Amino acid sequence: MDFSGKRVLITGAARGIGLEIARQFGERGAELVITDYDRDGGGKAEEELKKSGFKAGFIPADVSDETQVSDMFKKVAEGGKLDILVNNAGIIIDKLLVRINESDWDKVIDINLKGTFLCLREASKLMLKAKSGKIVNISSMVALGGNPGQANYTASKAGVIALTKTAARELGPRGINVNSVAPGFIQTEMTANLPKANTDMYLAAMSIKRPGTPADVANAVMFLASDEASYITGQTLVVDGGYWM
Ligand code: NAP
């Protein structure tokens, strides 16, 4: 898969899965625009990507803030076209349902679901003008079957799947593909402090007996963002070592 001449925006790319997605696009020739609300991390990620010889720029923004997203997209548009958007920024605030307060609920929904919507909406305005584009949203395997302690997160990520399907129906006739990737248990800072009982439970239920890596997820994103996937839209590609079947 070759992304030479393509310009790609990746949210939440200061670290983890987002940064690995940026690296893989860079290795395949894309121009990278990364965004994150972690300014230090985003700056370091930009430096790392540039040192690897990639064309890369960092625009700080909180994806849950409409004004910041709109300002960020103005800068994206000033720099040229946008071929690919990866909505990757996301958080967890894990608690049992009865302990989730309004703020825990709102934060997770605002970043994971509203943030995906805001970036998708702004990106589609640019892509509609070009009559082409690829959007990949990062959901999660737990959106498909639920997960104790993640009522807010599973609701947000199931919303991402429904949003993906509606966007795919609206934008497909205009040359824009919208798909999602649902990662399983992937080793990043997000999962670094999960209780051992949880990680043991995930590993026991997986067919492939190892945690996933950010590269496993990035590989799936590369495919869905590529021309090779031009007849695929509205789909959710599960990358979870066979946890859900
Ligand atoms: P991560 O290591 O925590 O990285 C997430 C990045 O998103 C961080 O750099 C974070 O910034 C940034 N971010 C958070 N809120 C943001 C906001 N409002 N605006 C802009 N950037 C924001 O997580 P990850 O494991 O790489 O996860 C990436 C995506 O995959 C998420 O959507 C996650 O839900 C999804 N996912 C992960 C797993 C897994 O097992 N790791 C499984 C399924 C799905 P800060 O550093 O400042 O917080």
mmCIF file of C-alpha atoms and ligand atoms in Angstrom:
data_model
loop_
_atom_site.group_PDB
_atom_site.id
_atom_site.type_symbol
_atom_site.label_atom_id
_atom_site.label_comp_id
_atom_site.label_asym_id
_atom_site.label_seq_id
_atom_site.Cartn_x
_atom_site.Cartn_y
_atom_site.Cartn_z
ATOM 1 C CA MET A 1 0.000 0.000 0.000
ATOM 2 C CA ASP A 2 1.396 3.299 -1.131
ATOM 3 C CA PHE A 3 0.285 6.651 0.261
ATOM 4 C CA SER A 4 2.677 8.863 -1.701
ATOM 5 C CA GLY A 5 1.052 12.215 -2.432
ATOM 6 C CA LYS A 6 -1.660 11.633 0.212
ATOM 7 C CA ARG A 7 -2.157 13.944 3.174
ATOM 8 C CA VAL A 8 -3.428 12.319 6.349
ATOM 9 C CA LEU A 9 -4.707 13.675 9.667
ATOM 10 C CA ILE A 10 -4.498 11.453 12.739
ATOM 11 C CA THR A 11 -6.070 12.476 16.062
ATOM 12 C CA GLY A 12 -4.627 11.449 19.436
ATOM 13 C CA ALA A 13 -1.301 10.743 17.751
ATOM 14 C CA ALA A 14 1.083 11.853 20.516
ATOM 15 C CA ARG A 15 1.553 8.230 21.553
ATOM 16 C CA GLY A 16 0.179 4.692 21.436
ATOM 17 C CA ILE A 17 -1.894 3.480 18.516
ATOM 18 C CA GLY A 18 -2.201 6.963 16.949
ATOM 19 C CA LEU A 19 1.563 7.492 16.816
ATOM 20 C CA GLU A 20 2.099 4.025 15.318
ATOM 21 C CA ILE A 21 -0.551 4.777 12.665
ATOM 22 C CA ALA A 22 1.361 7.980 11.851
ATOM 23 C CA ARG A 23 4.649 6.040 11.559
ATOM 24 C CA GLN A 24 3.112 3.486 9.197
ATOM 25 C CA PHE A 25 1.575 6.162 6.954
ATOM 26 C CA GLY A 26 4.951 7.935 6.951
ATOM 27 C CA GLU A 27 6.765 4.754 5.917
ATOM 28 C CA ARG A 28 4.348 4.511 2.986
ATOM 29 C CA GLY A 29 5.019 8.053 1.773
ATOM 30 C CA ALA A 30 2.119 10.072 3.237
ATOM 31 C CA GLU A 31 2.356 13.648 4.469
ATOM 32 C CA LEU A 32 1.370 13.579 8.140
ATOM 33 C CA VAL A 33 -0.660 16.020 10.191
ATOM 34 C CA ILE A 34 -0.943 14.847 13.776
ATOM 35 C CA THR A 35 -3.110 16.319 16.497
ATOM 36 C CA ASP A 36 -3.445 15.720 20.220
ATOM 37 C CA TYR A 37 -4.319 17.750 23.300
ATOM 38 C CA ASP A 38 -1.000 16.702 24.854
ATOM 39 C CA ARG A 39 1.228 19.535 23.546
ATOM 40 C CA ASP A 40 4.526 18.134 24.866
ATOM 41 C CA GLY A 41 3.790 14.614 23.635
ATOM 42 C CA GLY A 42 2.567 15.917 20.281
ATOM 43 C CA GLY A 43 5.709 18.025 19.835
ATOM 44 C CA LYS A 44 7.930 15.031 20.634
ATOM 45 C CA ALA A 45 5.960 12.808 18.257
ATOM 46 C CA GLU A 46 6.347 15.391 15.486
ATOM 47 C CA GLU A 47 10.104 15.510 16.136
ATOM 48 C CA GLU A 48 10.363 11.711 16.033
ATOM 49 C CA LEU A 49 8.410 11.506 12.762
ATOM 50 C CA LYS A 50 10.535 14.225 11.153
ATOM 51 C CA LYS A 51 13.744 12.487 12.301
ATOM 52 C CA SER A 52 12.506 9.376 10.506
ATOM 53 C CA GLY A 53 12.434 11.472 7.344
ATOM 54 C CA PHE A 54 8.669 11.936 7.134
ATOM 55 C CA LYS A 55 6.910 15.184 6.275
ATOM 56 C CA ALA A 56 4.998 15.855 9.498
ATOM 57 C CA GLY A 57 3.324 18.687 11.385
ATOM 58 C CA PHE A 58 1.650 18.869 14.791
ATOM 59 C CA ILE A 59 -1.469 20.938 15.510
ATOM 60 C CA PRO A 60 -2.563 20.844 19.162
ATOM 61 C CA ALA A 61 -6.326 20.492 19.717
ATOM 62 C CA ASP A 62 -8.853 18.946 22.047
ATOM 63 C CA VAL A 63 -11.159 16.959 19.778
ATOM 64 C CA SER A 64 -14.102 17.413 22.143
ATOM 65 C CA ASP A 65 -14.019 21.210 21.756
ATOM 66 C CA GLU A 66 -15.874 22.445 18.673
ATOM 67 C CA THR A 67 -13.936 25.721 18.440
ATOM 68 C CA GLN A 68 -10.551 24.008 18.738
ATOM 69 C CA VAL A 69 -11.540 21.415 16.132
ATOM 70 C CA SER A 70 -12.738 24.116 13.763
ATOM 71 C CA ASP A 71 -9.493 26.128 14.225
ATOM 72 C CA MET A 72 -7.440 22.968 13.735
ATOM 73 C CA PHE A 73 -9.239 22.179 10.462
ATOM 74 C CA LYS A 74 -8.683 25.748 9.234
ATOM 75 C CA LYS A 75 -4.949 25.130 9.656
ATOM 76 C CA VAL A 76 -5.259 21.731 7.973
ATOM 77 C CA ALA A 77 -7.039 23.343 5.011
ATOM 78 C CA GLU A 78 -4.437 26.134 4.768
ATOM 79 C CA GLY A 79 -1.759 23.453 4.353
ATOM 80 C CA GLY A 80 -3.493 21.794 1.385
ATOM 81 C CA LYS A 81 -5.914 18.961 0.703
ATOM 82 C CA LEU A 82 -6.945 16.232 3.126
ATOM 83 C CA ASP A 83 -7.114 12.696 1.741
ATOM 84 C CA ILE A 84 -7.407 10.599 4.897
ATOM 85 C CA LEU A 85 -8.696 11.153 8.449
ATOM 86 C CA VAL A 86 -8.095 8.698 11.284
ATOM 87 C CA ASN A 87 -10.246 9.432 14.347
ATOM 88 C CA ASN A 88 -8.133 7.782 17.018
ATOM 89 C CA ALA A 89 -8.219 10.071 20.105
ATOM 90 C CA GLY A 90 -9.958 8.358 22.985
ATOM 91 C CA ILE A 91 -9.997 7.914 26.755
ATOM 92 C CA ILE A 92 -11.300 5.527 29.384
ATOM 93 C CA ILE A 93 -12.725 6.290 32.836
ATOM 94 C CA ASP A 94 -13.514 2.773 34.008
ATOM 95 C CA LYS A 95 -15.944 2.315 36.891
ATOM 96 C CA LEU A 96 -18.919 0.112 37.647
ATOM 97 C CA LEU A 97 -22.148 1.517 36.257
ATOM 98 C CA VAL A 98 -23.508 2.588 39.662
ATOM 99 C CA ARG A 99 -20.341 4.594 40.382
ATOM 100 C CA ILE A 100 -20.174 6.497 37.086
ATOM 101 C CA ASN A 101 -21.034 10.139 37.761
ATOM 102 C CA GLU A 102 -22.233 12.642 35.181
ATOM 103 C CA SER A 103 -18.765 14.043 34.580
ATOM 104 C CA ASP A 104 -17.270 10.537 33.999
ATOM 105 C CA TRP A 105 -20.027 9.874 31.483
ATOM 106 C CA ASP A 106 -19.807 13.234 29.714
ATOM 107 C CA LYS A 107 -15.989 13.251 29.391
ATOM 108 C CA VAL A 108 -15.845 9.845 27.747
ATOM 109 C CA ILE A 109 -18.776 10.507 25.425
ATOM 110 C CA ASP A 110 -17.461 13.992 24.570
ATOM 111 C CA ILE A 111 -13.976 12.834 23.589
ATOM 112 C CA ASN A 112 -14.685 9.419 22.081
ATOM 113 C CA LEU A 113 -18.001 10.047 20.325
ATOM 114 C CA LYS A 114 -18.498 13.807 19.968
ATOM 115 C CA GLY A 115 -14.803 14.250 19.117
ATOM 116 C CA THR A 116 -15.119 11.670 16.355
ATOM 117 C CA PHE A 117 -18.251 13.401 15.052
ATOM 118 C CA LEU A 118 -16.693 16.891 15.085
ATOM 119 C CA CYS A 119 -13.551 15.792 13.208
ATOM 120 C CA LEU A 120 -15.533 13.625 10.800
ATOM 121 C CA ARG A 121 -17.881 16.545 10.026
ATOM 122 C CA GLU A 122 -15.048 19.002 9.382
ATOM 123 C CA ALA A 123 -13.020 16.500 7.344
ATOM 124 C CA SER A 124 -16.014 15.609 5.201
ATOM 125 C CA LYS A 125 -16.490 19.290 4.270
ATOM 126 C CA LEU A 126 -12.966 19.253 2.808
ATOM 127 C CA MET A 127 -13.354 15.815 1.229
ATOM 128 C CA LEU A 128 -16.749 16.615 -0.336
ATOM 129 C CA LYS A 129 -15.108 19.453 -2.282
ATOM 130 C CA ALA A 130 -12.509 16.981 -3.573
ATOM 131 C CA LYS A 131 -15.148 14.251 -4.103
ATOM 132 C CA SER A 132 -12.814 11.712 -2.535
ATOM 133 C CA GLY A 133 -11.498 10.683 0.848
ATOM 134 C CA LYS A 134 -11.067 7.903 3.370
ATOM 135 C CA ILE A 135 -12.123 8.112 7.007
ATOM 136 C CA VAL A 136 -11.230 5.456 9.566
ATOM 137 C CA ASN A 137 -12.710 5.687 13.061
ATOM 138 C CA ILE A 138 -11.229 3.767 15.977
ATOM 139 C CA SER A 139 -13.936 1.941 17.930
ATOM 140 C CA SER A 140 -13.304 -1.035 20.245
ATOM 141 C CA MET A 141 -14.146 -4.722 20.491
ATOM 142 C CA VAL A 142 -15.989 -4.030 23.770
ATOM 143 C CA ALA A 143 -18.536 -1.977 21.798
ATOM 144 C CA LEU A 144 -19.697 -5.266 20.289
ATOM 145 C CA GLY A 145 -20.342 -7.296 23.430
ATOM 146 C CA GLY A 146 -20.231 -4.897 26.385
ATOM 147 C CA ASN A 147 -17.711 -4.996 29.229
ATOM 148 C CA PRO A 148 -18.258 -4.668 32.982
ATOM 149 C CA GLY A 149 -16.777 -1.376 34.248
ATOM 150 C CA GLN A 150 -16.971 0.347 30.868
ATOM 151 C CA ALA A 151 -20.587 1.532 30.445
ATOM 152 C CA ASN A 152 -19.492 4.994 29.304
ATOM 153 C CA TYR A 153 -16.686 3.696 27.062
ATOM 154 C CA THR A 154 -18.703 0.902 25.418
ATOM 155 C CA ALA A 155 -21.595 3.304 24.743
ATOM 156 C CA SER A 156 -19.196 5.821 23.167
ATOM 157 C CA LYS A 157 -17.508 3.204 20.977
ATOM 158 C CA ALA A 158 -20.820 1.610 19.901
ATOM 159 C CA GLY A 159 -21.871 5.141 18.941
ATOM 160 C CA VAL A 160 -18.732 5.390 16.802
ATOM 161 C CA ILE A 161 -19.807 2.262 14.889
ATOM 162 C CA ALA A 162 -23.322 3.649 14.254
ATOM 163 C CA LEU A 163 -21.868 7.034 13.256
ATOM 164 C CA THR A 164 -19.516 5.237 10.859
ATOM 165 C CA LYS A 165 -22.440 3.494 9.135
ATOM 166 C CA THR A 166 -24.525 6.654 8.754
ATOM 167 C CA ALA A 167 -21.540 8.655 7.493
ATOM 168 C CA ALA A 168 -20.742 5.835 5.054
ATOM 169 C CA ARG A 169 -24.303 5.968 3.669
ATOM 170 C CA GLU A 170 -24.260 9.781 3.332
ATOM 171 C CA LEU A 171 -20.753 10.136 1.949
ATOM 172 C CA GLY A 172 -20.350 7.017 -0.196
ATOM 173 C CA PRO A 173 -22.157 8.538 -3.193
ATOM 174 C CA ARG A 174 -19.668 11.425 -3.007
ATOM 175 C CA GLY A 175 -16.558 9.266 -3.181
ATOM 176 C CA ILE A 176 -15.774 9.070 0.544
ATOM 177 C CA ASN A 177 -15.331 5.745 2.347
ATOM 178 C CA VAL A 178 -15.980 5.593 6.096
ATOM 179 C CA ASN A 179 -15.022 2.516 8.104
ATOM 180 C CA SER A 180 -14.033 1.672 11.639
ATOM 181 C CA VAL A 181 -11.481 -0.558 13.311
ATOM 182 C CA ALA A 182 -12.374 -2.249 16.597
ATOM 183 C CA PRO A 183 -9.173 -3.163 18.431
ATOM 184 C CA GLY A 184 -9.122 -5.730 21.220
ATOM 185 C CA PHE A 185 -6.631 -5.740 24.091
ATOM 186 C CA ILE A 186 -3.708 -3.706 22.765
ATOM 187 C CA GLN A 187 -0.583 -2.914 24.790
ATOM 188 C CA THR A 188 -0.422 0.877 25.199
ATOM 189 C CA GLU A 189 -0.427 3.338 28.101
ATOM 190 C CA MET A 190 -4.228 3.110 28.075
ATOM 191 C CA THR A 191 -4.119 -0.562 29.097
ATOM 192 C CA ALA A 192 -0.854 -0.486 31.093
ATOM 193 C CA ASN A 193 -2.598 -0.382 34.482
ATOM 194 C CA LEU A 194 -5.477 -2.794 33.892
ATOM 195 C CA PRO A 195 -5.974 -5.271 36.752
ATOM 196 C CA LYS A 196 -4.295 -8.638 36.051
ATOM 197 C CA ALA A 197 -7.668 -10.394 36.399
ATOM 198 C CA ASN A 198 -8.925 -8.403 33.383
ATOM 199 C CA THR A 199 -5.895 -9.033 31.191
ATOM 200 C CA ASP A 200 -5.959 -12.756 32.101
ATOM 201 C CA MET A 201 -9.646 -12.859 31.154
ATOM 202 C CA TYR A 202 -8.947 -11.231 27.770
ATOM 203 C CA LEU A 203 -6.045 -13.593 27.045
ATOM 204 C CA ALA A 204 -8.060 -16.661 28.031
ATOM 205 C CA ALA A 205 -10.849 -15.732 25.602
ATOM 206 C CA MET A 206 -8.558 -14.901 22.665
ATOM 207 C CA SER A 207 -7.776 -17.395 19.955
ATOM 208 C CA ILE A 208 -4.350 -15.831 19.332
ATOM 209 C CA LYS A 209 -2.713 -15.998 22.760
ATOM 210 C CA ARG A 210 -0.981 -12.639 22.967
ATOM 211 C CA PRO A 211 -1.991 -9.017 23.508
ATOM 212 C CA GLY A 212 -2.216 -6.949 20.347
ATOM 213 C CA THR A 213 0.321 -4.293 19.437
ATOM 214 C CA PRO A 214 -0.289 -0.795 18.052
ATOM 215 C CA ALA A 215 1.198 -2.126 14.793
ATOM 216 C CA ASP A 216 -1.546 -4.790 14.573
ATOM 217 C CA VAL A 217 -4.146 -2.000 14.648
ATOM 218 C CA ALA A 218 -2.195 0.300 12.314
ATOM 219 C CA ASN A 219 -1.953 -2.492 9.711
ATOM 220 C CA ALA A 220 -5.762 -2.681 9.557
ATOM 221 C CA VAL A 221 -6.033 1.110 9.327
ATOM 222 C CA MET A 222 -3.552 1.129 6.407
ATOM 223 C CA PHE A 223 -5.742 -1.310 4.505
ATOM 224 C CA LEU A 224 -9.018 0.570 5.091
ATOM 225 C CA ALA A 225 -7.375 3.889 4.152
ATOM 226 C CA SER A 226 -5.868 2.464 0.965
ATOM 227 C CA ASP A 227 -7.166 2.427 -2.600
ATOM 228 C CA GLU A 228 -7.301 -1.369 -2.258
ATOM 229 C CA ALA A 229 -10.282 -0.896 0.107
ATOM 230 C CA SER A 230 -12.182 1.443 -2.207
ATOM 231 C CA TYR A 231 -15.232 -0.889 -2.415
ATOM 232 C CA ILE A 232 -15.476 -1.287 1.370
ATOM 233 C CA THR A 233 -17.508 1.183 3.435
ATOM 234 C CA GLY A 234 -19.570 1.253 6.627
ATOM 235 C CA GLN A 235 -17.693 -1.746 7.996
ATOM 236 C CA THR A 236 -16.058 -2.488 11.329
ATOM 237 C CA LEU A 237 -12.855 -4.483 11.112
ATOM 238 C CA VAL A 238 -12.248 -6.253 14.421
ATOM 239 C CA VAL A 239 -8.563 -6.618 15.348
ATOM 240 C CA ASP A 240 -8.693 -8.586 18.582
ATOM 241 C CA GLY A 241 -6.849 -11.886 18.135
ATOM 242 C CA GLY A 242 -10.168 -13.707 17.814
ATOM 243 C CA TYR A 243 -11.788 -12.512 21.049
ATOM 244 C CA TRP A 244 -15.179 -11.925 19.380
ATOM 245 C CA MET A 245 -16.338 -14.224 16.598
HETATM 246 P P1 NAP B 1 -3.470 6.198 24.587
HETATM 247 O O1 NAP B 1 -2.121 5.578 24.655
HETATM 248 O O2 NAP B 1 -4.094 6.678 25.850
HETATM 249 O O3 NAP B 1 -3.412 7.382 23.507
HETATM 250 C C1 NAP B 1 -4.542 8.174 23.263
HETATM 251 C C2 NAP B 1 -4.079 9.540 22.813
HETATM 252 O O4 NAP B 1 -5.252 10.342 22.602
HETATM 253 C C3 NAP B 1 -3.242 10.244 23.883
HETATM 254 O O5 NAP B 1 -2.128 10.862 23.299
HETATM 255 C C4 NAP B 1 -4.227 11.249 24.449
HETATM 256 O O6 NAP B 1 -3.616 12.415 24.951
HETATM 257 C C5 NAP B 1 -5.040 11.588 23.219
HETATM 258 N N1 NAP B 1 -6.285 12.240 23.586
HETATM 259 C C6 NAP B 1 -7.110 11.917 24.606
HETATM 260 N N2 NAP B 1 -8.126 12.782 24.654
HETATM 261 C C7 NAP B 1 -7.943 13.681 23.663
HETATM 262 C C8 NAP B 1 -8.654 14.821 23.218
HETATM 263 N N3 NAP B 1 -9.762 15.251 23.846
HETATM 264 N N4 NAP B 1 -8.191 15.511 22.149
HETATM 265 C C9 NAP B 1 -7.063 15.121 21.530
HETATM 266 N N5 NAP B 1 -6.334 14.059 21.920
HETATM 267 C C10 NAP B 1 -6.772 13.340 22.973
HETATM 268 O O7 NAP B 1 -4.533 5.197 23.951
HETATM 269 P P2 NAP B 1 -4.389 4.077 22.813
HETATM 270 O O8 NAP B 1 -4.398 2.772 23.488
HETATM 271 O O9 NAP B 1 -3.318 4.425 21.868
HETATM 272 O O10 NAP B 1 -5.819 4.236 22.133
HETATM 273 C C11 NAP B 1 -6.036 4.872 20.889
HETATM 274 C C12 NAP B 1 -7.477 4.618 20.472
HETATM 275 O O11 NAP B 1 -7.703 3.207 20.398
HETATM 276 C C13 NAP B 1 -8.516 5.155 21.465
HETATM 277 O O12 NAP B 1 -9.631 5.644 20.776
HETATM 278 C C14 NAP B 1 -8.890 3.921 22.248
HETATM 279 O O13 NAP B 1 -10.166 4.021 22.816
HETATM 280 C C15 NAP B 1 -8.825 2.869 21.167
HETATM 281 N N6 NAP B 1 -8.675 1.512 21.665
HETATM 282 C C16 NAP B 1 -7.587 1.154 22.402
HETATM 283 C C17 NAP B 1 -7.495 -0.154 22.863
HETATM 284 C C18 NAP B 1 -6.337 -0.641 23.675
HETATM 285 O O14 NAP B 1 -6.385 -1.785 24.148
HETATM 286 N N7 NAP B 1 -5.295 0.135 23.880
HETATM 287 C C19 NAP B 1 -8.506 -1.070 22.570
HETATM 288 C C20 NAP B 1 -9.596 -0.667 21.811
HETATM 289 C C21 NAP B 1 -9.668 0.630 21.354
HETATM 290 P P3 NAP B 1 -3.091 12.418 26.494
HETATM 291 O O15 NAP B 1 -1.821 11.664 26.474
HETATM 292 O O16 NAP B 1 -2.907 13.845 26.832
HETATM 293 O O17 NAP B 1 -4.184 11.759 27.293
#
